[in-house]
Amino acid sequence: MAKKINEYVKWVGKTDWELKKFHGDEYNTINGSSYNSYLIEDEKVVLIDTAWKPFDEEFVENLKKEIDLNKIDYIIANHGEVDHSGSLPKLMEEIPNTPIYCTANGVKSIKGQYHKNWNFVTIKTGDTLNIGEHTLTFIEAPMLHWPDTMFTYMDKENILFSNDAFGQHIASESLYADEIDSGVLYSEALKYYANIVAPFSMMVKNKINEILKMNIPINMICPSHGLIWRKNPEDIINRYYKWADNYAENQITILYDTMWNDTRKMAEVIAKGIKAENNKIDVKVINTAKSDKTANLAEVFKSKAIIVGSPTVNNGYLYSIAGTLELIRGLKLKNKKAASFGSYGWSGEAVKLLNEELKKCGFTLINEGLRCMWTPTEENIKECFEFGREIAKSCE
Ligand code: FEO
C-alpha cells in the first residue's frame, strides 16, 4: 500500500519482512528489508525505481491502485540491480514506450539483465528534467553501489533519492528513520555501510564533497532500502563521511574458530590480556562458526585491530575463518592492524597462513602470531595473556 510523503511524493515500494538473505547468501538481513519505489505526481508523473522481481506482480497491481499506469510519463532507474529493477519487465509489459531515465552504465546493466530495447534516455550529472512545479536533477554516483548508480534530486521539496546510499536493511511499517528504535537504525545503517559500501569509501568521500559543493538544500534523503531520513538528514551524511575515512572505534575484535576448544581458550585469555592492559578498549570475542557473518564484518569495520585464531587442520585453517577472511578481503579496509593465533598438534601451519592472508587483506601485522601445541598449559595461558597485552599496547 502506498504511503504519502508529501503533496507530490508517495512511497510505492515493497516491505519484505521475510528477507533473511540478500545478495544470495552474502548478507544476512535479520531485520528484513524494503525495496523503496517513489511516485512523483506533478504536471508530469514520475516513478523512481521499482521492487525486487519476486514481488513484480504485487508491485504493479499496487501501483495501479495509485495511478493509471498510462499516466506515468517517466521512469527513473537510479540503479539497475535486480532488487530495484526487477519489476521493470512486468511494468513495461503495460507501458512499453515509457522512457526510462538512467546512466549509460544503467542502460548496459538493465539491457544485460532483461535483454529488452526499452526507450532508454541516458543522463549525465547535472542533466535536469522539468516535471511542472519541480525540476529533477540527476547526479551520477558510480560504485554506490554499482557503476550504473545515480541519485535524483527534487528541487523545492529538496529531496535526494539516493538509491542504495544511506540505506539500511530494515523492514518496518514506519516510513521515517526518526520513528524507529535508533539503536537498530544506526546498527543496521553501519552494518549496511560496512558490508556493501565500504569497498568504495573513496568514492563516498568524493561524492559527498561534490554534493556539498553543489550547495543544494537537502530536507530529506529517500534511500532505496529501509527508512527515510527526514530529521537532520545531514547526520547520516556526516556518519557516511566518517565511515568513509578509515573508520575505527576503540575496539579490538577477536575472531576464532575451534575444534576441541583449545583455540577458544586462547581467544578468551587474549581478550583478558587486552582488557588488563587497557580497560578502555572494547573487546569483542566471536566464534565465526556460530555467529552472523554480516554482523561480524560490522565489528571488523569498527575495530582498530582484529585477532584471528584457528587450529591447524589438514595443513590449513578452519573454513569459517577462511570464509570470514574472504569477506574481509573484499572490504578493502585500510589502517587496521591484525595478529593471529591458534592451537595445533603436529604441523601447525595455520598461524603462518593466517598472517599471509591478513597481509593480503591489507592489515598491518602486530607480531608473528602465537601458537600453542595441544591444549594450553599454565605457561601457554600466561603467553596468551601477554600476547593480549602486547596487542593492546600496539593499539594505543
Ligand atoms: Fe539495493 Fe545495489 O542494490
mmCIF file of C-alpha atoms and ligand atoms in Angstrom:
data_model
loop_
_atom_site.group_PDB
_atom_site.id
_atom_site.type_symbol
_atom_site.label_atom_id
_atom_site.label_comp_id
_atom_site.label_asym_id
_atom_site.label_seq_id
_atom_site.Cartn_x
_atom_site.Cartn_y
_atom_site.Cartn_z
ATOM 1 C CA MET A 1 0.000 0.000 0.000
ATOM 2 C CA ALA A 2 1.240 3.470 -0.891
ATOM 3 C CA LYS A 3 2.351 5.898 1.826
ATOM 4 C CA LYS A 4 2.149 9.644 1.324
ATOM 5 C CA ILE A 5 5.386 11.566 1.911
ATOM 6 C CA ASN A 6 4.143 14.995 0.852
ATOM 7 C CA GLU A 7 1.721 16.632 -1.588
ATOM 8 C CA TYR A 8 3.716 15.356 -4.554
ATOM 9 C CA VAL A 9 5.584 12.255 -3.460
ATOM 10 C CA LYS A 10 4.374 8.797 -2.362
ATOM 11 C CA TRP A 11 6.261 5.673 -1.324
ATOM 12 C CA VAL A 12 5.028 2.822 -3.543
ATOM 13 C CA GLY A 13 7.636 0.196 -2.674
ATOM 14 C CA LYS A 14 7.527 -3.237 -1.078
ATOM 15 C CA THR A 15 8.352 -4.102 2.529
ATOM 16 C CA ASP A 16 9.985 -7.533 2.666
ATOM 17 C CA TRP A 17 9.505 -8.819 6.205
ATOM 18 C CA GLU A 18 10.667 -12.325 5.291
ATOM 19 C CA LEU A 19 14.006 -11.445 3.715
ATOM 20 C CA LYS A 20 16.805 -13.047 5.722
ATOM 21 C CA LYS A 21 19.435 -13.436 2.995
ATOM 22 C CA PHE A 22 20.446 -10.772 0.485
ATOM 23 C CA HIS A 23 22.877 -10.926 -2.444
ATOM 24 C CA GLY A 24 22.370 -14.703 -2.389
ATOM 25 C CA ASP A 25 23.870 -15.825 0.903
ATOM 26 C CA GLU A 26 26.298 -12.901 1.182
ATOM 27 C CA TYR A 27 24.377 -10.639 3.568
ATOM 28 C CA ASN A 28 22.169 -11.693 6.495
ATOM 29 C CA THR A 29 19.192 -9.344 6.696
ATOM 30 C CA ILE A 30 17.993 -10.272 10.172
ATOM 31 C CA ASN A 31 15.573 -7.335 10.229
ATOM 32 C CA GLY A 32 14.226 -7.870 6.692
ATOM 33 C CA SER A 33 14.395 -5.034 4.185
ATOM 34 C CA SER A 34 12.369 -2.944 1.785
ATOM 35 C CA TYR A 35 12.601 -2.024 -1.885
ATOM 36 C CA ASN A 36 11.648 1.617 -1.926
ATOM 37 C CA SER A 37 9.992 2.999 -5.017
ATOM 38 C CA TYR A 38 8.700 6.549 -5.209
ATOM 39 C CA LEU A 39 5.878 8.046 -7.264
ATOM 40 C CA ILE A 40 6.013 11.781 -8.003
ATOM 41 C CA GLU A 41 2.768 13.338 -9.246
ATOM 42 C CA ASP A 42 3.437 16.806 -10.626
ATOM 43 C CA GLU A 43 2.244 18.050 -14.047
ATOM 44 C CA LYS A 44 4.236 15.043 -15.193
ATOM 45 C CA VAL A 45 4.181 11.731 -13.360
ATOM 46 C CA VAL A 46 7.461 10.039 -12.468
ATOM 47 C CA LEU A 47 8.226 6.638 -10.986
ATOM 48 C CA ILE A 48 11.621 6.254 -9.309
ATOM 49 C CA ASP A 49 12.854 2.625 -9.186
ATOM 50 C CA THR A 50 10.704 -0.482 -8.711
ATOM 51 C CA ALA A 51 10.914 -3.572 -6.472
ATOM 52 C CA TRP A 52 12.646 -6.956 -6.472
ATOM 53 C CA LYS A 53 11.430 -9.436 -9.086
ATOM 54 C CA PRO A 54 9.564 -11.902 -6.793
ATOM 55 C CA PHE A 55 7.187 -9.043 -5.984
ATOM 56 C CA ASP A 56 6.712 -7.759 -9.548
ATOM 57 C CA GLU A 57 3.003 -8.637 -9.862
ATOM 58 C CA GLU A 58 2.211 -7.270 -6.420
ATOM 59 C CA PHE A 59 4.218 -4.129 -7.173
ATOM 60 C CA VAL A 60 2.418 -3.421 -10.464
ATOM 61 C CA GLU A 61 -1.031 -4.227 -9.026
ATOM 62 C CA ASN A 62 -0.439 -1.899 -6.066
ATOM 63 C CA LEU A 63 0.859 0.810 -8.372
ATOM 64 C CA LYS A 64 -2.332 0.553 -10.456
ATOM 65 C CA LYS A 65 -4.319 1.370 -7.322
ATOM 66 C CA GLU A 66 -2.421 4.657 -7.066
ATOM 67 C CA ILE A 67 -2.220 5.749 -10.681
ATOM 68 C CA ASP A 68 -3.399 4.848 -14.154
ATOM 69 C CA LEU A 69 -0.125 3.366 -15.431
ATOM 70 C CA ASN A 70 -0.601 5.172 -18.743
ATOM 71 C CA LYS A 71 -0.255 8.453 -16.860
ATOM 72 C CA ILE A 72 3.353 7.648 -15.913
ATOM 73 C CA ASP A 73 5.428 9.960 -18.105
ATOM 74 C CA TYR A 74 8.895 8.946 -16.973
ATOM 75 C CA ILE A 75 10.543 6.066 -15.148
ATOM 76 C CA ILE A 76 13.817 6.808 -13.414
ATOM 77 C CA ALA A 77 16.097 3.836 -12.779
ATOM 78 C CA ASN A 78 18.638 5.128 -10.288
ATOM 79 C CA HIS A 79 20.310 1.698 -10.277
ATOM 80 C CA GLY A 80 19.863 -1.449 -12.357
ATOM 81 C CA GLU A 81 20.420 -4.112 -9.694
ATOM 82 C CA VAL A 82 17.537 -6.582 -9.641
ATOM 83 C CA ASP A 83 16.280 -5.524 -6.202
ATOM 84 C CA HIS A 84 15.329 -2.167 -7.774
ATOM 85 C CA SER A 85 14.783 -3.043 -11.431
ATOM 86 C CA GLY A 86 13.228 -6.496 -11.010
ATOM 87 C CA SER A 87 9.659 -5.313 -11.525
ATOM 88 C CA LEU A 88 10.505 -3.329 -14.674
ATOM 89 C CA PRO A 89 9.718 -6.183 -17.124
ATOM 90 C CA LYS A 90 6.234 -6.631 -15.639
ATOM 91 C CA LEU A 91 5.647 -2.877 -15.608
ATOM 92 C CA MET A 92 6.948 -2.392 -19.144
ATOM 93 C CA GLU A 93 4.519 -5.031 -20.421
ATOM 94 C CA GLU A 94 1.840 -2.470 -19.557
ATOM 95 C CA ILE A 95 3.590 0.743 -20.635
ATOM 96 C CA PRO A 96 6.245 -0.406 -23.125
ATOM 97 C CA ASN A 97 7.105 3.003 -24.584
ATOM 98 C CA THR A 98 7.582 4.936 -21.352
ATOM 99 C CA PRO A 99 11.052 6.483 -21.276
ATOM 100 C CA ILE A 100 13.471 5.076 -18.706
ATOM 101 C CA TYR A 101 15.995 7.642 -17.472
ATOM 102 C CA CYS A 102 19.272 6.167 -16.299
ATOM 103 C CA THR A 103 23.044 6.443 -16.741
ATOM 104 C CA ALA A 104 24.892 4.923 -19.711
ATOM 105 C CA ASN A 105 26.005 2.118 -17.406
ATOM 106 C CA GLY A 106 22.377 1.801 -16.302
ATOM 107 C CA VAL A 107 21.373 1.038 -19.885
ATOM 108 C CA LYS A 108 24.088 -1.635 -20.006
ATOM 109 C CA SER A 109 23.078 -3.255 -16.722
ATOM 110 C CA ILE A 110 19.330 -3.205 -17.429
ATOM 111 C CA LYS A 111 19.724 -4.421 -21.015
ATOM 112 C CA GLY A 112 22.231 -7.013 -19.803
ATOM 113 C CA GLN A 113 19.713 -8.458 -17.374
ATOM 114 C CA TYR A 114 16.418 -8.184 -19.256
ATOM 115 C CA HIS A 115 17.520 -8.123 -22.922
ATOM 116 C CA LYS A 116 14.914 -5.523 -23.841
ATOM 117 C CA ASN A 117 15.281 -2.466 -26.030
ATOM 118 C CA TRP A 118 13.158 -0.178 -23.923
ATOM 119 C CA ASN A 119 13.044 3.563 -24.537
ATOM 120 C CA PHE A 120 16.170 4.481 -22.584
ATOM 121 C CA VAL A 121 17.158 8.105 -22.045
ATOM 122 C CA THR A 122 20.793 8.360 -20.970
ATOM 123 C CA ILE A 123 21.643 11.038 -18.423
ATOM 124 C CA LYS A 124 24.827 12.591 -17.076
ATOM 125 C CA THR A 125 25.491 14.513 -13.877
ATOM 126 C CA GLY A 126 23.773 17.906 -13.986
ATOM 127 C CA ASP A 127 21.126 16.898 -16.523
ATOM 128 C CA THR A 128 17.665 18.040 -15.483
ATOM 129 C CA LEU A 129 14.072 17.045 -16.135
ATOM 130 C CA ASN A 130 11.326 19.596 -15.594
ATOM 131 C CA ILE A 131 8.114 17.953 -14.428
ATOM 132 C CA GLY A 132 5.964 21.022 -13.780
ATOM 133 C CA GLU A 133 6.349 22.709 -10.405
ATOM 134 C CA HIS A 134 9.570 20.847 -9.829
ATOM 135 C CA THR A 135 12.784 20.072 -11.616
ATOM 136 C CA LEU A 136 14.672 16.834 -11.117
ATOM 137 C CA THR A 137 18.470 16.903 -11.316
ATOM 138 C CA PHE A 138 20.494 13.766 -11.907
ATOM 139 C CA ILE A 139 23.801 13.086 -10.160
ATOM 140 C CA GLU A 140 25.860 10.098 -11.259
ATOM 141 C CA ALA A 141 27.176 8.132 -8.268
ATOM 142 C CA PRO A 142 29.243 5.309 -9.748
ATOM 143 C CA MET A 143 30.050 2.393 -7.423
ATOM 144 C CA LEU A 144 27.455 3.412 -4.855
ATOM 145 C CA HIS A 145 26.912 0.603 -5.293
ATOM 146 C CA TRP A 146 27.322 -0.380 -8.974
ATOM 147 C CA PRO A 147 28.934 1.525 -11.839
ATOM 148 C CA ASP A 148 25.439 2.494 -13.021
ATOM 149 C CA THR A 149 24.189 4.124 -9.835
ATOM 150 C CA MET A 150 22.876 7.673 -9.786
ATOM 151 C CA PHE A 151 20.981 9.936 -7.403
ATOM 152 C CA THR A 152 17.961 12.046 -8.339
ATOM 153 C CA TYR A 153 17.402 15.386 -6.608
ATOM 154 C CA MET A 154 13.959 17.046 -6.487
ATOM 155 C CA ASP A 155 14.104 20.783 -6.001
ATOM 156 C CA LYS A 156 11.657 22.797 -3.837
ATOM 157 C CA GLU A 157 10.888 19.653 -1.784
ATOM 158 C CA ASN A 158 14.682 19.290 -1.501
ATOM 159 C CA ILE A 159 14.590 15.505 -1.591
ATOM 160 C CA LEU A 160 17.600 13.399 -2.514
ATOM 161 C CA PHE A 161 16.587 9.994 -3.888
ATOM 162 C CA SER A 162 19.866 8.262 -3.113
ATOM 163 C CA ASN A 163 19.149 4.652 -4.048
ATOM 164 C CA ASP A 164 21.488 2.264 -2.151
ATOM 165 C CA ALA A 165 23.484 5.019 -0.442
ATOM 166 C CA PHE A 166 22.236 5.852 3.076
ATOM 167 C CA GLY A 167 20.033 2.722 3.098
ATOM 168 C CA GLN A 168 19.514 0.134 5.817
ATOM 169 C CA HIS A 169 18.169 -3.390 5.587
ATOM 170 C CA ILE A 170 15.162 -2.905 7.836
ATOM 171 C CA ALA A 171 11.531 -3.865 7.257
ATOM 172 C CA SER A 172 9.187 -1.512 9.065
ATOM 173 C CA GLU A 173 5.644 -0.200 8.907
ATOM 174 C CA SER A 174 7.200 3.170 9.690
ATOM 175 C CA LEU A 175 8.426 5.280 6.832
ATOM 176 C CA TYR A 176 10.862 7.529 8.664
ATOM 177 C CA ALA A 177 14.134 6.872 10.446
ATOM 178 C CA ASP A 178 13.102 9.049 13.397
ATOM 179 C CA GLU A 179 10.141 6.754 14.106
ATOM 180 C CA ILE A 180 12.061 3.572 14.916
ATOM 181 C CA ASP A 181 14.483 2.443 17.618
ATOM 182 C CA SER A 182 17.658 4.431 16.984
ATOM 183 C CA GLY A 183 19.883 1.566 18.188
ATOM 184 C CA VAL A 184 18.518 -0.754 15.487
ATOM 185 C CA LEU A 185 18.552 2.057 12.924
ATOM 186 C CA TYR A 186 22.200 3.038 13.313
ATOM 187 C CA SER A 187 23.387 -0.517 13.845
ATOM 188 C CA GLU A 188 21.755 -1.552 10.556
ATOM 189 C CA ALA A 189 22.952 1.594 8.742
ATOM 190 C CA LEU A 190 26.531 0.870 9.810
ATOM 191 C CA LYS A 191 26.210 -2.824 9.002
ATOM 192 C CA TYR A 192 24.967 -1.857 5.533
ATOM 193 C CA TYR A 193 27.862 0.566 5.046
ATOM 194 C CA ALA A 194 30.446 -1.957 6.275
ATOM 195 C CA ASN A 195 29.165 -4.842 4.156
ATOM 196 C CA ILE A 196 28.121 -3.071 0.958
ATOM 197 C CA VAL A 197 29.562 0.421 0.693
ATOM 198 C CA ALA A 198 32.948 0.150 2.471
ATOM 199 C CA PRO A 199 34.913 -1.066 -0.593
ATOM 200 C CA PHE A 200 34.005 2.214 -2.288
ATOM 201 C CA SER A 201 34.792 4.564 0.593
ATOM 202 C CA MET A 202 36.987 6.830 -1.548
ATOM 203 C CA MET A 203 34.062 7.362 -3.955
ATOM 204 C CA VAL A 204 31.769 8.069 -0.978
ATOM 205 C CA LYS A 205 34.017 10.866 0.267
ATOM 206 C CA ASN A 206 34.344 12.344 -3.219
ATOM 207 C CA LYS A 207 30.597 12.156 -3.844
ATOM 208 C CA ILE A 208 29.732 13.800 -0.536
ATOM 209 C CA ASN A 209 32.243 16.577 -1.252
ATOM 210 C CA GLU A 210 30.724 17.015 -4.723
ATOM 211 C CA ILE A 211 27.199 17.284 -3.315
ATOM 212 C CA LEU A 212 28.310 19.729 -0.610
ATOM 213 C CA LYS A 213 29.916 21.899 -3.318
ATOM 214 C CA MET A 214 26.618 21.888 -5.260
ATOM 215 C CA ASN A 215 25.207 23.723 -2.245
ATOM 216 C CA ILE A 216 21.770 22.177 -2.630
ATOM 217 C CA PRO A 217 19.473 22.134 0.396
ATOM 218 C CA ILE A 218 18.544 18.592 1.456
ATOM 219 C CA ASN A 219 15.454 18.260 3.629
ATOM 220 C CA MET A 220 15.008 14.547 3.142
ATOM 221 C CA ILE A 221 17.026 11.571 1.922
ATOM 222 C CA CYS A 222 14.920 8.806 0.398
ATOM 223 C CA PRO A 223 17.085 5.685 0.006
ATOM 224 C CA SER A 224 16.044 2.525 -1.794
ATOM 225 C CA HIS A 225 16.207 0.312 1.310
ATOM 226 C CA GLY A 226 14.812 0.933 4.755
ATOM 227 C CA LEU A 227 13.787 4.162 6.399
ATOM 228 C CA ILE A 228 13.708 7.722 5.025
ATOM 229 C CA TRP A 229 15.975 10.301 6.688
ATOM 230 C CA ARG A 230 13.663 13.211 7.479
ATOM 231 C CA LYS A 231 15.027 14.813 10.667
ATOM 232 C CA ASN A 232 18.623 16.054 10.344
ATOM 233 C CA PRO A 233 19.447 14.243 7.098
ATOM 234 C CA GLU A 234 22.921 15.765 7.399
ATOM 235 C CA ASP A 235 23.507 13.391 10.336
ATOM 236 C CA ILE A 236 23.651 10.298 8.114
ATOM 237 C CA ILE A 237 25.732 12.233 5.554
ATOM 238 C CA ASN A 238 28.220 13.096 8.331
ATOM 239 C CA ARG A 239 28.254 9.486 9.501
ATOM 240 C CA TYR A 240 28.997 8.312 5.941
ATOM 241 C CA TYR A 241 31.810 10.835 5.736
ATOM 242 C CA LYS A 242 33.314 9.473 8.974
ATOM 243 C CA TRP A 243 32.796 5.846 7.970
ATOM 244 C CA ALA A 244 34.487 6.533 4.635
ATOM 245 C CA ASP A 245 37.591 7.921 6.347
ATOM 246 C CA ASN A 246 39.417 4.785 7.599
ATOM 247 C CA TYR A 247 36.852 4.445 10.359
ATOM 248 C CA ALA A 248 37.764 2.752 13.632
ATOM 249 C CA GLU A 249 36.416 2.853 17.153
ATOM 250 C CA ASN A 250 38.463 1.979 20.225
ATOM 251 C CA GLN A 251 37.735 -1.687 19.656
ATOM 252 C CA ILE A 252 39.633 -4.910 19.061
ATOM 253 C CA THR A 253 37.769 -7.923 17.717
ATOM 254 C CA ILE A 254 38.923 -11.485 18.202
ATOM 255 C CA LEU A 255 37.563 -13.817 15.521
ATOM 256 C CA TYR A 256 38.224 -17.513 16.022
ATOM 257 C CA ASP A 257 37.020 -20.972 15.199
ATOM 258 C CA THR A 258 37.875 -24.022 17.273
ATOM 259 C CA MET A 259 37.744 -27.810 17.037
ATOM 260 C CA TRP A 260 38.243 -29.000 20.633
ATOM 261 C CA ASN A 261 38.090 -25.676 22.492
ATOM 262 C CA ASP A 262 41.855 -25.103 22.755
ATOM 263 C CA THR A 263 41.822 -22.148 20.340
ATOM 264 C CA ARG A 264 38.693 -20.878 22.135
ATOM 265 C CA LYS A 265 40.590 -20.936 25.453
ATOM 266 C CA MET A 266 43.408 -18.965 23.839
ATOM 267 C CA ALA A 267 40.903 -16.391 22.457
ATOM 268 C CA GLU A 268 39.319 -15.818 25.831
ATOM 269 C CA VAL A 269 42.643 -15.323 27.630
ATOM 270 C CA ILE A 270 43.927 -12.996 24.891
ATOM 271 C CA ALA A 271 40.769 -10.900 25.443
ATOM 272 C CA LYS A 272 41.554 -10.714 29.166
ATOM 273 C CA GLY A 273 45.119 -9.640 28.410
ATOM 274 C CA ILE A 274 43.907 -6.824 26.126
ATOM 275 C CA LYS A 275 41.478 -5.587 28.761
ATOM 276 C CA ALA A 276 44.070 -5.860 31.564
ATOM 277 C CA GLU A 277 46.436 -3.660 29.579
ATOM 278 C CA ASN A 278 43.841 -1.102 28.529
ATOM 279 C CA ASN A 279 40.444 -1.186 30.176
ATOM 280 C CA LYS A 280 39.119 1.428 27.766
ATOM 281 C CA ILE A 281 39.389 -0.831 24.722
ATOM 282 C CA ASP A 282 36.142 -2.551 23.813
ATOM 283 C CA VAL A 283 36.963 -6.215 23.143
ATOM 284 C CA LYS A 284 34.642 -8.465 21.148
ATOM 285 C CA VAL A 285 35.197 -12.243 21.085
ATOM 286 C CA ILE A 286 33.423 -14.015 18.229
ATOM 287 C CA ASN A 287 33.314 -17.649 17.144
ATOM 288 C CA THR A 288 32.914 -17.254 13.384
ATOM 289 C CA ALA A 289 31.284 -20.686 13.036
ATOM 290 C CA LYS A 290 28.484 -19.760 15.434
ATOM 291 C CA SER A 291 27.734 -16.140 14.594
ATOM 292 C CA ASP A 292 26.251 -13.856 11.958
ATOM 293 C CA LYS A 293 28.878 -13.104 9.312
ATOM 294 C CA THR A 294 27.232 -9.800 8.381
ATOM 295 C CA ALA A 295 27.307 -8.554 11.979
ATOM 296 C CA ASN A 296 30.883 -9.850 12.262
ATOM 297 C CA LEU A 297 32.004 -7.692 9.335
ATOM 298 C CA ALA A 298 30.471 -4.665 11.030
ATOM 299 C CA GLU A 299 32.585 -5.466 14.133
ATOM 300 C CA VAL A 300 35.704 -5.777 11.967
ATOM 301 C CA PHE A 301 34.844 -2.453 10.321
ATOM 302 C CA LYS A 302 34.599 -0.795 13.763
ATOM 303 C CA SER A 303 37.891 -2.259 15.016
ATOM 304 C CA LYS A 304 41.412 -0.846 15.208
ATOM 305 C CA ALA A 305 42.723 -4.384 15.119
ATOM 306 C CA ILE A 306 41.458 -7.890 14.568
ATOM 307 C CA ILE A 307 42.979 -11.012 16.089
ATOM 308 C CA VAL A 308 42.221 -14.137 14.093
ATOM 309 C CA GLY A 309 42.519 -17.627 15.510
ATOM 310 C CA SER A 310 42.214 -21.122 14.155
ATOM 311 C CA PRO A 311 43.652 -24.516 14.971
ATOM 312 C CA THR A 312 45.686 -26.122 12.227
ATOM 313 C CA VAL A 313 43.621 -28.642 10.292
ATOM 314 C CA ASN A 314 44.835 -30.530 7.222
ATOM 315 C CA ASN A 315 47.768 -28.108 6.926
ATOM 316 C CA GLY A 316 45.430 -25.108 6.858
ATOM 317 C CA TYR A 317 42.799 -23.362 8.943
ATOM 318 C CA LEU A 318 39.084 -23.866 9.540
ATOM 319 C CA TYR A 319 36.659 -22.933 6.801
ATOM 320 C CA SER A 320 34.559 -20.433 8.779
ATOM 321 C CA ILE A 321 37.773 -18.430 9.225
ATOM 322 C CA ALA A 322 38.607 -18.843 5.535
ATOM 323 C CA GLY A 323 35.152 -17.538 4.576
ATOM 324 C CA THR A 324 35.405 -14.651 7.012
ATOM 325 C CA LEU A 325 38.813 -13.625 5.652
ATOM 326 C CA GLU A 326 37.468 -13.714 2.095
ATOM 327 C CA LEU A 327 34.632 -11.391 3.101
ATOM 328 C CA ILE A 328 37.086 -9.093 4.917
ATOM 329 C CA ARG A 329 39.426 -9.019 1.897
ATOM 330 C CA GLY A 330 36.645 -7.659 -0.271
ATOM 331 C CA LEU A 331 36.032 -4.690 2.025
ATOM 332 C CA LYS A 332 39.450 -3.135 1.192
ATOM 333 C CA LEU A 333 39.806 -1.807 4.737
ATOM 334 C CA LYS A 334 42.775 0.422 5.479
ATOM 335 C CA ASN A 335 44.760 1.477 8.568
ATOM 336 C CA LYS A 336 43.886 -1.578 10.619
ATOM 337 C CA LYS A 337 46.181 -3.954 12.489
ATOM 338 C CA ALA A 338 45.983 -7.708 12.915
ATOM 339 C CA ALA A 339 47.531 -10.724 14.590
ATOM 340 C CA SER A 340 46.829 -14.442 14.569
ATOM 341 C CA PHE A 341 46.881 -17.376 16.936
ATOM 342 C CA GLY A 342 45.859 -20.999 17.182
ATOM 343 C CA SER A 343 46.493 -24.392 18.711
ATOM 344 C CA TYR A 344 47.963 -27.331 16.848
ATOM 345 C CA GLY A 345 49.018 -30.935 17.379
ATOM 346 C CA TRP A 346 51.789 -31.528 14.828
ATOM 347 C CA SER A 347 52.312 -29.492 11.619
ATOM 348 C CA GLY A 348 50.967 -26.145 12.906
ATOM 349 C CA GLU A 349 50.832 -24.038 9.692
ATOM 350 C CA ALA A 350 47.610 -22.136 10.467
ATOM 351 C CA VAL A 351 49.204 -19.064 12.086
ATOM 352 C CA LYS A 352 51.705 -18.576 9.265
ATOM 353 C CA LEU A 353 48.948 -18.943 6.654
ATOM 354 C CA LEU A 354 46.637 -16.605 8.557
ATOM 355 C CA ASN A 355 49.404 -13.998 8.679
ATOM 356 C CA GLU A 356 49.844 -14.228 4.917
ATOM 357 C CA GLU A 357 46.113 -13.860 4.350
ATOM 358 C CA LEU A 358 45.792 -10.943 6.767
ATOM 359 C CA LYS A 359 48.556 -9.109 4.884
ATOM 360 C CA LYS A 360 46.692 -9.731 1.620
ATOM 361 C CA CYS A 361 43.591 -8.250 3.269
ATOM 362 C CA GLY A 362 45.572 -5.039 3.833
ATOM 363 C CA PHE A 363 46.193 -5.364 7.570
ATOM 364 C CA THR A 364 49.465 -4.472 9.289
ATOM 365 C CA LEU A 365 50.684 -7.403 11.356
ATOM 366 C CA ILE A 366 51.361 -6.592 15.002
ATOM 367 C CA ASN A 367 53.649 -9.596 15.540
ATOM 368 C CA GLU A 368 54.435 -13.089 14.289
ATOM 369 C CA GLY A 369 51.393 -14.583 15.994
ATOM 370 C CA LEU A 370 51.029 -17.115 18.800
ATOM 371 C CA ARG A 371 50.872 -20.876 18.520
ATOM 372 C CA CYS A 372 50.079 -23.352 21.250
ATOM 373 C CA MET A 373 50.854 -27.069 20.913
ATOM 374 C CA TRP A 374 47.945 -29.250 22.052
ATOM 375 C CA THR A 375 45.872 -27.990 24.992
ATOM 376 C CA PRO A 376 47.163 -24.763 26.592
ATOM 377 C CA THR A 377 49.278 -25.292 29.706
ATOM 378 C CA GLU A 378 49.527 -22.764 32.542
ATOM 379 C CA GLU A 379 52.589 -21.415 30.750
ATOM 380 C CA ASN A 380 50.676 -21.135 27.467
ATOM 381 C CA ILE A 381 47.838 -19.316 29.232
ATOM 382 C CA LYS A 382 50.342 -16.762 30.524
ATOM 383 C CA GLU A 383 51.694 -16.355 26.983
ATOM 384 C CA CYS A 384 48.176 -15.734 25.663
ATOM 385 C CA PHE A 385 47.607 -13.117 28.352
ATOM 386 C CA GLU A 386 50.877 -11.362 27.484
ATOM 387 C CA PHE A 387 50.005 -11.646 23.772
ATOM 388 C CA GLY A 388 46.784 -9.761 24.542
ATOM 389 C CA ARG A 389 48.709 -7.117 26.483
ATOM 390 C CA GLU A 390 51.144 -6.651 23.596
ATOM 391 C CA ILE A 391 48.255 -6.221 21.153
ATOM 392 C CA ALA A 392 46.580 -3.642 23.395
ATOM 393 C CA LYS A 393 49.856 -1.681 23.653
ATOM 394 C CA SER A 394 50.257 -1.678 19.898
ATOM 395 C CA CYS A 395 46.795 -0.128 19.538
ATOM 396 C CA GLU A 396 47.366 2.845 21.857
HETATM 397 FE FE1 FEO B 1 19.919 -2.320 -3.474
HETATM 398 FE FE2 FEO B 1 22.814 -2.298 -5.330
HETATM 399 O O1 FEO B 1 21.012 -2.696 -4.942
#
